[in-house]
Amino acid sequence: MKEDITKASTGTIGTAQEAVAELREALASAGITLPSLGLDVVTLAADPPRPLVELGCCTVETARLLAAAVLPREESRS
């Protein structure tokens, strides 16, 4: 039974790592870098792990780039 949990946990962590990589790539294509982007280590310590993505801190400029990337463009509002 413990082996099943370990396998499931590994898959969960692997899936979370893939999500972080996808987000990092998407942000990079928008010209945005979050240096602290990664998995929250505390959530990996649970049994079984329930990983959360840690976005971390960013500069004011990066926060504005993120806001611009998330908000709909003016052209699409009309």
GROMACS .gro file of N, CA and C in nm:
model
  234
    1MET      N    1   0.082  -0.120   0.000
    1MET     CA    2   0.000   0.000   0.000
    1MET      C    3   0.086   0.126   0.000
    2LYS      N    4   0.189   0.128   0.082
    2LYS     CA    5   0.280   0.243   0.087
    2LYS      C    6   0.343   0.266  -0.050
    3GLU      N    7   0.374   0.157  -0.123
    3GLU     CA    8   0.432   0.167  -0.257
    3GLU      C    9   0.336   0.237  -0.353
    4ASP      N   10   0.205   0.205  -0.342
    4ASP     CA   11   0.104   0.269  -0.427
    4ASP      C   12   0.098   0.419  -0.401
    5ILE      N   13   0.105   0.455  -0.272
    5ILE     CA   14   0.103   0.597  -0.236
    5ILE      C   15   0.227   0.667  -0.291
    6THR      N   16   0.342   0.602  -0.281
    6THR     CA   17   0.466   0.660  -0.332
    6THR      C   18   0.458   0.681  -0.482
    7LYS      N   19   0.405   0.581  -0.555
    7LYS     CA   20   0.390   0.595  -0.700
    7LYS      C   21   0.296   0.710  -0.734
    8ALA      N   22   0.183   0.718  -0.664
    8ALA     CA   23   0.087   0.825  -0.689
    8ALA      C   24   0.149   0.960  -0.656
    9SER      N   25   0.224   0.966  -0.546
    9SER     CA   26   0.288   1.091  -0.506
    9SER      C   27   0.390   1.137  -0.608
   10THR      N   28   0.468   1.042  -0.658
   10THR     CA   29   0.568   1.075  -0.759
   10THR      C   30   0.502   1.133  -0.882
   11GLY      N   31   0.390   1.072  -0.922
   11GLY     CA   32   0.316   1.124  -1.036
   11GLY      C   33   0.265   1.264  -1.010
   12THR      N   34   0.218   1.288  -0.888
   12THR     CA   35   0.168   1.419  -0.851
   12THR      C   36   0.280   1.523  -0.856
   13ILE      N   37   0.395   1.489  -0.803
   13ILE     CA   38   0.508   1.581  -0.804
   13ILE      C   39   0.555   1.602  -0.948
   14GLY      N   40   0.561   1.495  -1.025
   14GLY     CA   41   0.600   1.507  -1.166
   14GLY      C   42   0.504   1.597  -1.242
   15THR      N   43   0.375   1.580  -1.217
   15THR     CA   44   0.274   1.664  -1.282
   15THR      C   45   0.292   1.810  -1.242
   16ALA      N   46   0.319   1.832  -1.114
   16ALA     CA   47   0.341   1.968  -1.065
   16ALA      C   48   0.466   2.030  -1.128
   17GLN      N   49   0.571   1.950  -1.142
   17GLN     CA   50   0.694   1.999  -1.206
   17GLN      C   51   0.668   2.036  -1.352
   18GLU      N   52   0.586   1.955  -1.419
   18GLU     CA   53   0.550   1.986  -1.558
   18GLU      C   54   0.472   2.117  -1.566
   19ALA      N   55   0.381   2.137  -1.472
   19ALA     CA   56   0.302   2.260  -1.469
   19ALA      C   57   0.391   2.382  -1.449
   20VAL      N   58   0.490   2.369  -1.361
   20VAL     CA   59   0.584   2.479  -1.338
   20VAL      C   60   0.662   2.508  -1.466
   21ALA      N   61   0.707   2.403  -1.534
   21ALA     CA   62   0.782   2.421  -1.658
   21ALA      C   63   0.695   2.488  -1.766
   22GLU      N   64   0.569   2.445  -1.775
   22GLU     CA   65   0.478   2.506  -1.872
   22GLU      C   66   0.455   2.653  -1.842
   23LEU      N   67   0.435   2.685  -1.713
   23LEU     CA   68   0.414   2.824  -1.674
   23LEU      C   69   0.539   2.907  -1.701
   24ARG      N   70   0.656   2.853  -1.667
   24ARG     CA   71   0.782   2.925  -1.691
   24ARG      C   72   0.798   2.957  -1.840
   25GLU      N   73   0.766   2.858  -1.925
   25GLU     CA   74   0.777   2.876  -2.070
   25GLU      C   75   0.676   2.980  -2.120
   26ALA      N   76   0.554   2.973  -2.071
   26ALA     CA   77   0.451   3.069  -2.113
   26ALA      C   78   0.487   3.211  -2.070
   27LEU      N   79   0.536   3.224  -1.948
   27LEU     CA   80   0.577   3.356  -1.901
   27LEU      C   81   0.695   3.408  -1.983
   28ALA      N   82   0.789   3.322  -2.013
   28ALA     CA   83   0.906   3.363  -2.092
   28ALA      C   84   0.864   3.412  -2.229
   29SER      N   85   0.764   3.346  -2.289
   29SER     CA   86   0.718   3.391  -2.421
   29SER      C   87   0.651   3.527  -2.414
   30ALA      N   88   0.606   3.565  -2.294
   30ALA     CA   89   0.548   3.699  -2.275
   30ALA      C   90   0.652   3.798  -2.223
   31GLY      N   91   0.778   3.753  -2.216
   31GLY     CA   92   0.885   3.841  -2.169
   31GLY      C   93   0.889   3.857  -2.018
   32ILE      N   94   0.834   3.760  -1.945
   32ILE     CA   95   0.824   3.768  -1.800
   32ILE      C   96   0.907   3.656  -1.737
   33THR      N   97   0.986   3.693  -1.635
   33THR     CA   98   1.064   3.594  -1.561
   33THR      C   99   1.031   3.607  -1.413
   34LEU      N  100   0.992   3.496  -1.351
   34LEU     CA  101   0.972   3.491  -1.206
   34LEU      C  102   1.084   3.404  -1.149
   35PRO      N  103   1.189   3.468  -1.096
   35PRO     CA  104   1.305   3.391  -1.049
   35PRO      C  105   1.273   3.289  -0.941
   36SER      N  106   1.171   3.314  -0.860
   36SER     CA  107   1.138   3.223  -0.750
   36SER      C  108   1.036   3.117  -0.788
   37LEU      N  109   0.996   3.110  -0.914
   37LEU     CA  110   0.895   3.014  -0.957
   37LEU      C  111   0.944   2.872  -0.933
   38GLY      N  112   0.862   2.793  -0.864
   38GLY     CA  113   0.898   2.654  -0.836
   38GLY      C  114   0.793   2.589  -0.749
   39LEU      N  115   0.824   2.473  -0.697
   39LEU     CA  116   0.731   2.404  -0.609
   39LEU      C  117   0.759   2.444  -0.465
   40ASP      N  118   0.652   2.458  -0.388
   40ASP     CA  119   0.662   2.491  -0.246
   40ASP      C  120   0.708   2.366  -0.171
   41VAL      N  121   0.826   2.369  -0.113
   41VAL     CA  122   0.884   2.249  -0.052
   41VAL      C  123   0.804   2.200   0.068
   42VAL      N  124   0.738   2.289   0.140
   42VAL     CA  125   0.660   2.246   0.257
   42VAL      C  126   0.547   2.154   0.213
   43THR      N  127   0.483   2.184   0.101
   43THR     CA  128   0.371   2.102   0.056
   43THR      C  129   0.418   1.968  -0.002
   44LEU      N  130   0.545   1.958  -0.033
   44LEU     CA  131   0.601   1.831  -0.080
   44LEU      C  132   0.627   1.735   0.036
   45ALA      N  133   0.632   1.789   0.158
   45ALA     CA  134   0.663   1.708   0.275
   45ALA      C  135   0.542   1.633   0.329
   46ALA      N  136   0.422   1.667   0.281
   46ALA     CA  137   0.301   1.597   0.327
   46ALA      C  138   0.306   1.451   0.283
   47ASP      N  139   0.227   1.368   0.348
   47ASP     CA  140   0.222   1.228   0.310
   47ASP      C  141   0.078   1.191   0.280
   48PRO      N  142   0.035   1.184   0.155
   48PRO     CA  143   0.114   1.203   0.033
   48PRO      C  144   0.134   1.351   0.002
   49PRO      N  145   0.235   1.383  -0.077
   49PRO     CA  146   0.261   1.523  -0.113
   49PRO      C  147   0.142   1.586  -0.186
   50ARG      N  148   0.115   1.711  -0.156
   50ARG     CA  149   0.011   1.787  -0.224
   50ARG      C  150   0.075   1.917  -0.271
   51PRO      N  151   0.157   1.909  -0.377
   51PRO     CA  152   0.239   2.023  -0.417
   51PRO      C  153   0.158   2.147  -0.459
   52LEU      N  154   0.207   2.260  -0.414
   52LEU     CA  155   0.158   2.390  -0.457
   52LEU      C  156   0.269   2.458  -0.536
   53VAL      N  157   0.231   2.540  -0.632
   53VAL     CA  158   0.328   2.615  -0.711
   53VAL      C  159   0.354   2.747  -0.640
   54GLU      N  160   0.480   2.773  -0.614
   54GLU     CA  161   0.524   2.897  -0.549
   54GLU      C  162   0.563   2.995  -0.658
   55LEU      N  163   0.491   3.106  -0.667
   55LEU     CA  164   0.522   3.207  -0.768
   55LEU      C  165   0.633   3.300  -0.720
   56GLY      N  166   0.640   3.323  -0.591
   56GLY     CA  167   0.747   3.404  -0.534
   56GLY      C  168   0.727   3.553  -0.552
   57CYS      N  169   0.830   3.626  -0.519
   57CYS     CA  170   0.828   3.772  -0.528
   57CYS      C  171   0.869   3.815  -0.667
   58CYS      N  172   0.829   3.938  -0.701
   58CYS     CA  173   0.871   3.993  -0.830
   58CYS      C  174   0.883   4.144  -0.819
   59THR      N  175   0.946   4.203  -0.916
   59THR     CA  176   0.961   4.348  -0.919
   59THR      C  177   0.829   4.412  -0.958
   60VAL      N  178   0.818   4.542  -0.936
   60VAL     CA  179   0.699   4.617  -0.976
   60VAL      C  180   0.680   4.605  -1.128
   61GLU      N  181   0.789   4.614  -1.202
   61GLU     CA  182   0.781   4.602  -1.348
   61GLU      C  183   0.724   4.466  -1.389
   62THR      N  184   0.769   4.360  -1.324
   62THR     CA  185   0.719   4.227  -1.355
   62THR      C  186   0.572   4.214  -1.318
   63ALA      N  187   0.532   4.273  -1.205
   63ALA     CA  188   0.390   4.271  -1.166
   63ALA      C  189   0.304   4.339  -1.272
   64ARG      N  190   0.352   4.449  -1.326
   64ARG     CA  191   0.277   4.519  -1.431
   64ARG      C  192   0.273   4.437  -1.560
   65LEU      N  193   0.382   4.370  -1.593
   65LEU     CA  194   0.382   4.282  -1.711
   65LEU      C  195   0.282   4.168  -1.694
   66LEU      N  196   0.276   4.112  -1.573
   66LEU     CA  197   0.180   4.005  -1.546
   66LEU      C  198   0.036   4.057  -1.559
   67ALA      N  199   0.010   4.173  -1.503
   67ALA     CA  200  -0.124   4.232  -1.512
   67ALA      C  201  -0.163   4.255  -1.658
   68ALA      N  202  -0.071   4.307  -1.736
   68ALA     CA  203  -0.099   4.332  -1.878
   68ALA      C  204  -0.122   4.202  -1.954
   69ALA      N  205  -0.051   4.098  -1.917
   69ALA     CA  206  -0.066   3.969  -1.985
   69ALA      C  207  -0.200   3.903  -1.951
   70VAL      N  208  -0.251   3.928  -1.832
   70VAL     CA  209  -0.374   3.864  -1.787
   70VAL      C  210  -0.498   3.941  -1.829
   71LEU      N  211  -0.491   4.073  -1.827
   71LEU     CA  212  -0.608   4.154  -1.862
   71LEU      C  213  -0.635   4.149  -2.010
   72PRO      N  214  -0.765   4.151  -2.047
   72PRO     CA  215  -0.797   4.153  -2.190
   72PRO      C  216  -0.749   4.283  -2.254
   73ARG      N  217  -0.710   4.273  -2.377
   73ARG     CA  218  -0.663   4.392  -2.450
   73ARG      C  219  -0.782   4.482  -2.481
   74GLU      N  220  -0.757   4.611  -2.496
   74GLU     CA  221  -0.861   4.708  -2.528
   74GLU      C  222  -0.935   4.671  -2.654
   75GLU      N  223  -0.863   4.621  -2.757
   75GLU     CA  224  -0.924   4.587  -2.886
   75GLU      C  225  -1.029   4.478  -2.871
   76SER      N  226  -1.009   4.384  -2.779
   76SER     CA  227  -1.101   4.274  -2.767
   76SER      C  228  -1.225   4.311  -2.685
   77ARG      N  229  -1.226   4.428  -2.623
   77ARG     CA  230  -1.339   4.471  -2.542
   77ARG      C  231  -1.453   4.528  -2.627
   78SER      N  232  -1.423   4.574  -2.749
   78SER     CA  233  -1.528   4.638  -2.828
   78SER      C  234  -1.616   4.542  -2.901
   0.00000   0.00000   0.00000
